[in-house]
Amino acid sequence: IRIFETSLCFEQNDSRDIKQINKIAGMTTGAVVSEQWGQVNREVDFFDVKGDLERILNIEDINFSVGQHDCFHPGKVASIWVRGAYVGVVGELHPELSQKYDLGSSVVAYEINMDALPDRAVTDFVSYSKFPAVRRDIAVEVGSDIEVGGLLTAINTGKIEYLTGVTLFDVYDGKGVAEGKKSVALAVMLQDDQKTLTD
């Protein structure tokens, strides 16, 4: 199930002024894809919806940071920021609410202030490179309080030559890692559209 609604919402500030805000809210639950024989299915989770929002909003400078909201599971909620401005929240519905309304499986919801979203250009498509991409896996040890989203943003905005993408594929904080630290494993993709890369 994937539902959404856009509507005007009314908010009152400290000076008791009421303003109208154009918002979009949505909810997702159930299987990630329709029933099929080709793969084992699984329930939708926070990261599926986060990925959907990144694609739908289509904004380069979008960040997700640890958030807090009474309606969401304390450890599975994120604030959505665009160009340094707060625009909304996404998270897994609090278990108490899921039980109260007998929703069964996990429910992921979001709410976004559409008035706060910047104008954006139409997607610019580019041709595929004829030259092979190179993947380098890098593990770095950082403080437990470091948010991985900030780390990925720093890499993506660092103007690293040939960098085409970076993906988190593991977080480890067990044996062999110092107390108060975590090991973050990243897959870094490099590619040149003019030649094959060398060592």
mmCIF file of C-alpha atoms in Angstrom:
data_model
loop_
_atom_site.group_PDB
_atom_site.id
_atom_site.type_symbol
_atom_site.label_atom_id
_atom_site.label_comp_id
_atom_site.label_asym_id
_atom_site.label_seq_id
_atom_site.Cartn_x
_atom_site.Cartn_y
_atom_site.Cartn_z
ATOM 1 C CA ILE A 1 0.000 0.000 0.000
ATOM 2 C CA ARG A 2 1.358 3.407 -0.994
ATOM 3 C CA ILE A 3 -0.901 6.391 -0.397
ATOM 4 C CA PHE A 4 -0.353 10.144 -0.302
ATOM 5 C CA GLU A 5 -2.310 13.374 -0.023
ATOM 6 C CA THR A 6 -1.506 17.016 -0.708
ATOM 7 C CA SER A 7 -3.409 19.672 1.175
ATOM 8 C CA LEU A 8 -3.252 23.019 2.938
ATOM 9 C CA CYS A 9 -2.407 22.718 6.616
ATOM 10 C CA PHE A 10 -2.795 25.417 9.247
ATOM 11 C CA GLU A 11 -0.072 26.186 11.780
ATOM 12 C CA GLN A 12 0.001 28.710 14.606
ATOM 13 C CA ASN A 13 3.256 30.363 15.661
ATOM 14 C CA ASP A 14 4.233 31.783 19.068
ATOM 15 C CA SER A 15 2.549 35.118 18.322
ATOM 16 C CA ARG A 16 -0.666 33.187 17.605
ATOM 17 C CA ASP A 17 -0.637 34.056 13.911
ATOM 18 C CA ILE A 18 -2.093 31.307 11.732
ATOM 19 C CA LYS A 19 -0.540 30.547 8.363
ATOM 20 C CA GLN A 20 -1.432 28.102 5.615
ATOM 21 C CA ILE A 21 1.236 25.666 4.470
ATOM 22 C CA ASN A 22 0.998 23.454 1.409
ATOM 23 C CA LYS A 23 2.075 19.964 2.495
ATOM 24 C CA ILE A 24 2.298 16.454 1.147
ATOM 25 C CA ALA A 25 1.979 13.450 3.439
ATOM 26 C CA GLY A 26 2.244 9.800 2.583
ATOM 27 C CA MET A 27 2.269 6.320 4.035
ATOM 28 C CA THR A 28 3.742 3.046 2.816
ATOM 29 C CA THR A 29 3.308 -0.484 4.136
ATOM 30 C CA GLY A 30 3.400 -4.089 2.974
ATOM 31 C CA ALA A 31 5.700 -5.791 0.490
ATOM 32 C CA VAL A 32 8.383 -3.835 -1.376
ATOM 33 C CA VAL A 33 7.265 -5.230 -4.730
ATOM 34 C CA SER A 34 4.205 -7.102 -5.951
ATOM 35 C CA GLU A 35 4.157 -10.868 -5.441
ATOM 36 C CA GLN A 36 6.341 -12.606 -8.015
ATOM 37 C CA TRP A 37 8.443 -15.720 -8.443
ATOM 38 C CA GLY A 38 11.775 -14.038 -9.261
ATOM 39 C CA GLN A 39 12.821 -12.999 -5.780
ATOM 40 C CA VAL A 40 12.030 -13.470 -2.107
ATOM 41 C CA ASN A 41 9.846 -10.610 -0.984
ATOM 42 C CA ARG A 42 10.306 -8.484 2.115
ATOM 43 C CA GLU A 43 8.404 -5.777 3.963
ATOM 44 C CA VAL A 44 9.005 -2.137 3.070
ATOM 45 C CA ASP A 45 11.297 -0.309 5.479
ATOM 46 C CA PHE A 46 12.501 3.205 6.302
ATOM 47 C CA PHE A 47 15.294 3.111 3.708
ATOM 48 C CA ASP A 48 12.924 2.170 0.868
ATOM 49 C CA VAL A 49 10.799 5.264 1.515
ATOM 50 C CA LYS A 50 13.870 7.465 2.056
ATOM 51 C CA GLY A 51 15.096 6.366 -1.386
ATOM 52 C CA ASP A 52 11.670 7.087 -2.907
ATOM 53 C CA LEU A 53 11.744 10.620 -1.480
ATOM 54 C CA GLU A 54 15.254 11.261 -2.794
ATOM 55 C CA ARG A 55 14.137 10.264 -6.295
ATOM 56 C CA ILE A 56 10.821 12.130 -6.201
ATOM 57 C CA LEU A 57 12.231 15.376 -4.807
ATOM 58 C CA ASN A 58 15.168 15.205 -7.251
ATOM 59 C CA ILE A 59 17.191 17.804 -5.326
ATOM 60 C CA GLU A 60 20.977 17.538 -5.086
ATOM 61 C CA ASP A 61 21.427 19.183 -1.694
ATOM 62 C CA ILE A 62 19.064 16.978 0.328
ATOM 63 C CA ASN A 63 20.117 15.561 3.693
ATOM 64 C CA PHE A 64 18.533 13.271 6.252
ATOM 65 C CA SER A 65 19.588 13.641 9.884
ATOM 66 C CA VAL A 66 18.518 11.950 13.102
ATOM 67 C CA GLY A 67 15.079 13.299 13.957
ATOM 68 C CA GLN A 68 12.487 13.169 16.690
ATOM 69 C CA HIS A 69 8.705 13.051 16.424
ATOM 70 C CA ASP A 70 6.045 11.646 18.759
ATOM 71 C CA CYS A 71 4.330 9.682 15.960
ATOM 72 C CA PHE A 72 7.459 7.782 14.911
ATOM 73 C CA HIS A 73 9.640 5.000 16.286
ATOM 74 C CA PRO A 74 12.380 6.728 18.359
ATOM 75 C CA GLY A 75 15.265 5.091 16.479
ATOM 76 C CA LYS A 76 13.724 5.137 12.998
ATOM 77 C CA VAL A 77 12.925 8.760 12.222
ATOM 78 C CA ALA A 78 14.802 11.406 10.245
ATOM 79 C CA SER A 79 14.470 15.126 9.654
ATOM 80 C CA ILE A 80 14.616 16.136 5.989
ATOM 81 C CA TRP A 81 16.793 19.144 5.120
ATOM 82 C CA VAL A 82 17.144 20.843 1.744
ATOM 83 C CA ARG A 83 19.908 23.434 1.291
ATOM 84 C CA GLY A 84 20.125 23.850 5.052
ATOM 85 C CA ALA A 85 16.385 24.396 5.595
ATOM 86 C CA TYR A 86 14.106 21.957 7.407
ATOM 87 C CA VAL A 87 11.374 20.714 5.043
ATOM 88 C CA GLY A 88 9.870 17.646 6.691
ATOM 89 C CA VAL A 89 10.116 14.332 8.475
ATOM 90 C CA VAL A 90 10.117 10.641 7.533
ATOM 91 C CA GLY A 91 10.011 7.618 9.792
ATOM 92 C CA GLU A 92 8.537 4.317 10.842
ATOM 93 C CA LEU A 93 5.246 4.721 12.691
ATOM 94 C CA HIS A 94 5.521 4.226 16.458
ATOM 95 C CA PRO A 95 4.754 0.595 17.437
ATOM 96 C CA GLU A 96 2.055 1.764 19.870
ATOM 97 C CA LEU A 97 0.167 3.466 17.028
ATOM 98 C CA SER A 98 0.570 0.432 14.764
ATOM 99 C CA GLN A 99 -0.895 -1.784 17.492
ATOM 100 C CA LYS A 100 -3.659 0.696 18.376
ATOM 101 C CA TYR A 101 -4.939 0.776 14.800
ATOM 102 C CA ASP A 102 -4.119 -2.902 14.123
ATOM 103 C CA LEU A 103 -1.878 -2.072 11.157
ATOM 104 C CA GLY A 104 0.195 -5.226 11.461
ATOM 105 C CA SER A 105 3.453 -4.816 9.553
ATOM 106 C CA SER A 106 5.711 -1.791 9.730
ATOM 107 C CA VAL A 107 4.298 1.458 8.367
ATOM 108 C CA VAL A 108 6.617 4.182 7.062
ATOM 109 C CA ALA A 109 5.225 7.710 6.749
ATOM 110 C CA TYR A 110 6.432 11.167 5.786
ATOM 111 C CA GLU A 111 5.286 14.780 5.748
ATOM 112 C CA ILE A 112 6.935 17.487 3.638
ATOM 113 C CA ASN A 113 6.362 21.238 3.479
ATOM 114 C CA MET A 114 6.098 21.808 -0.282
ATOM 115 C CA ASP A 115 6.288 25.600 0.124
ATOM 116 C CA ALA A 116 9.818 25.204 1.549
ATOM 117 C CA LEU A 117 11.096 23.235 -1.455
ATOM 118 C CA PRO A 118 13.270 25.210 -3.890
ATOM 119 C CA ASP A 119 12.602 25.474 -7.615
ATOM 120 C CA ARG A 120 14.628 22.877 -9.467
ATOM 121 C CA ALA A 121 15.757 22.322 -12.988
ATOM 122 C CA VAL A 122 14.471 19.510 -15.162
ATOM 123 C CA THR A 123 16.672 16.411 -14.864
ATOM 124 C CA ASP A 124 19.657 16.565 -17.222
ATOM 125 C CA PHE A 125 20.275 13.132 -18.713
ATOM 126 C CA VAL A 126 23.754 12.178 -19.883
ATOM 127 C CA SER A 127 24.944 9.247 -21.985
ATOM 128 C CA TYR A 128 26.619 6.251 -20.415
ATOM 129 C CA SER A 129 30.408 6.221 -20.449
ATOM 130 C CA LYS A 130 31.986 3.658 -22.776
ATOM 131 C CA PHE A 131 34.797 3.236 -20.259
ATOM 132 C CA PRO A 132 34.663 0.930 -17.224
ATOM 133 C CA ALA A 133 33.928 2.152 -13.728
ATOM 134 C CA VAL A 134 36.241 1.279 -10.836
ATOM 135 C CA ARG A 135 34.935 0.379 -7.380
ATOM 136 C CA ARG A 136 37.103 0.891 -4.307
ATOM 137 C CA ASP A 137 35.857 -0.314 -0.917
ATOM 138 C CA ILE A 138 37.071 1.829 1.959
ATOM 139 C CA ALA A 139 36.474 1.268 5.679
ATOM 140 C CA VAL A 140 36.966 4.204 8.022
ATOM 141 C CA GLU A 141 36.725 4.299 11.801
ATOM 142 C CA VAL A 142 34.761 7.285 13.088
ATOM 143 C CA GLY A 143 33.113 8.328 16.333
ATOM 144 C CA SER A 144 29.801 6.627 17.151
ATOM 145 C CA ASP A 145 28.116 10.037 17.143
ATOM 146 C CA ILE A 146 29.126 10.787 13.531
ATOM 147 C CA GLU A 147 26.110 10.610 11.197
ATOM 148 C CA VAL A 148 26.801 8.598 8.050
ATOM 149 C CA GLY A 149 24.582 10.950 6.019
ATOM 150 C CA GLY A 150 26.952 13.831 6.794
ATOM 151 C CA LEU A 151 29.932 11.695 5.830
ATOM 152 C CA LEU A 152 28.379 10.817 2.459
ATOM 153 C CA THR A 153 27.470 14.459 1.829
ATOM 154 C CA ALA A 154 31.040 15.569 2.557
ATOM 155 C CA ILE A 155 32.414 13.037 0.072
ATOM 156 C CA ASN A 156 29.861 13.861 -2.629
ATOM 157 C CA THR A 157 30.418 17.616 -2.335
ATOM 158 C CA GLY A 158 34.202 17.338 -2.075
ATOM 159 C CA LYS A 159 34.824 17.734 -5.837
ATOM 160 C CA ILE A 160 36.815 14.491 -6.014
ATOM 161 C CA GLU A 161 38.037 13.854 -9.544
ATOM 162 C CA TYR A 162 36.302 10.961 -11.348
ATOM 163 C CA LEU A 163 33.927 10.323 -8.414
ATOM 164 C CA THR A 164 30.535 9.144 -9.708
ATOM 165 C CA GLY A 165 28.999 7.903 -6.468
ATOM 166 C CA VAL A 166 29.523 6.564 -2.974
ATOM 167 C CA THR A 167 27.366 4.006 -1.146
ATOM 168 C CA LEU A 168 27.323 2.828 2.454
ATOM 169 C CA PHE A 169 27.308 -0.969 2.620
ATOM 170 C CA ASP A 170 28.270 -1.818 6.211
ATOM 171 C CA VAL A 171 28.469 -0.353 9.726
ATOM 172 C CA TYR A 172 30.297 -2.357 12.413
ATOM 173 C CA ASP A 173 30.958 -1.571 16.074
ATOM 174 C CA GLY A 174 31.959 -4.928 17.570
ATOM 175 C CA LYS A 175 35.207 -6.664 18.403
ATOM 176 C CA GLY A 176 38.315 -4.941 17.020
ATOM 177 C CA VAL A 177 36.770 -1.472 16.933
ATOM 178 C CA ALA A 178 37.663 0.986 19.692
ATOM 179 C CA GLU A 179 35.019 1.866 22.269
ATOM 180 C CA GLY A 180 32.980 4.894 21.214
ATOM 181 C CA LYS A 181 33.860 4.259 17.562
ATOM 182 C CA LYS A 182 32.264 2.512 14.601
ATOM 183 C CA SER A 183 33.671 1.193 11.337
ATOM 184 C CA VAL A 184 31.893 2.547 8.260
ATOM 185 C CA ALA A 185 32.426 0.688 4.962
ATOM 186 C CA LEU A 186 31.897 2.654 1.763
ATOM 187 C CA ALA A 187 31.857 1.622 -1.881
ATOM 188 C CA VAL A 188 33.413 4.473 -3.880
ATOM 189 C CA MET A 189 32.758 4.485 -7.639
ATOM 190 C CA LEU A 190 35.198 6.231 -9.978
ATOM 191 C CA GLN A 191 34.878 6.671 -13.737
ATOM 192 C CA ASP A 192 36.207 8.845 -16.549
ATOM 193 C CA ASP A 193 34.079 9.378 -19.644
ATOM 194 C CA GLN A 194 37.145 10.014 -21.836
ATOM 195 C CA LYS A 195 39.533 7.165 -20.981
ATOM 196 C CA THR A 196 40.101 4.026 -18.930
ATOM 197 C CA LEU A 197 41.441 4.805 -15.456
ATOM 198 C CA THR A 198 44.838 3.498 -14.383
ATOM 199 C CA ASP A 199 46.297 2.741 -10.954
#
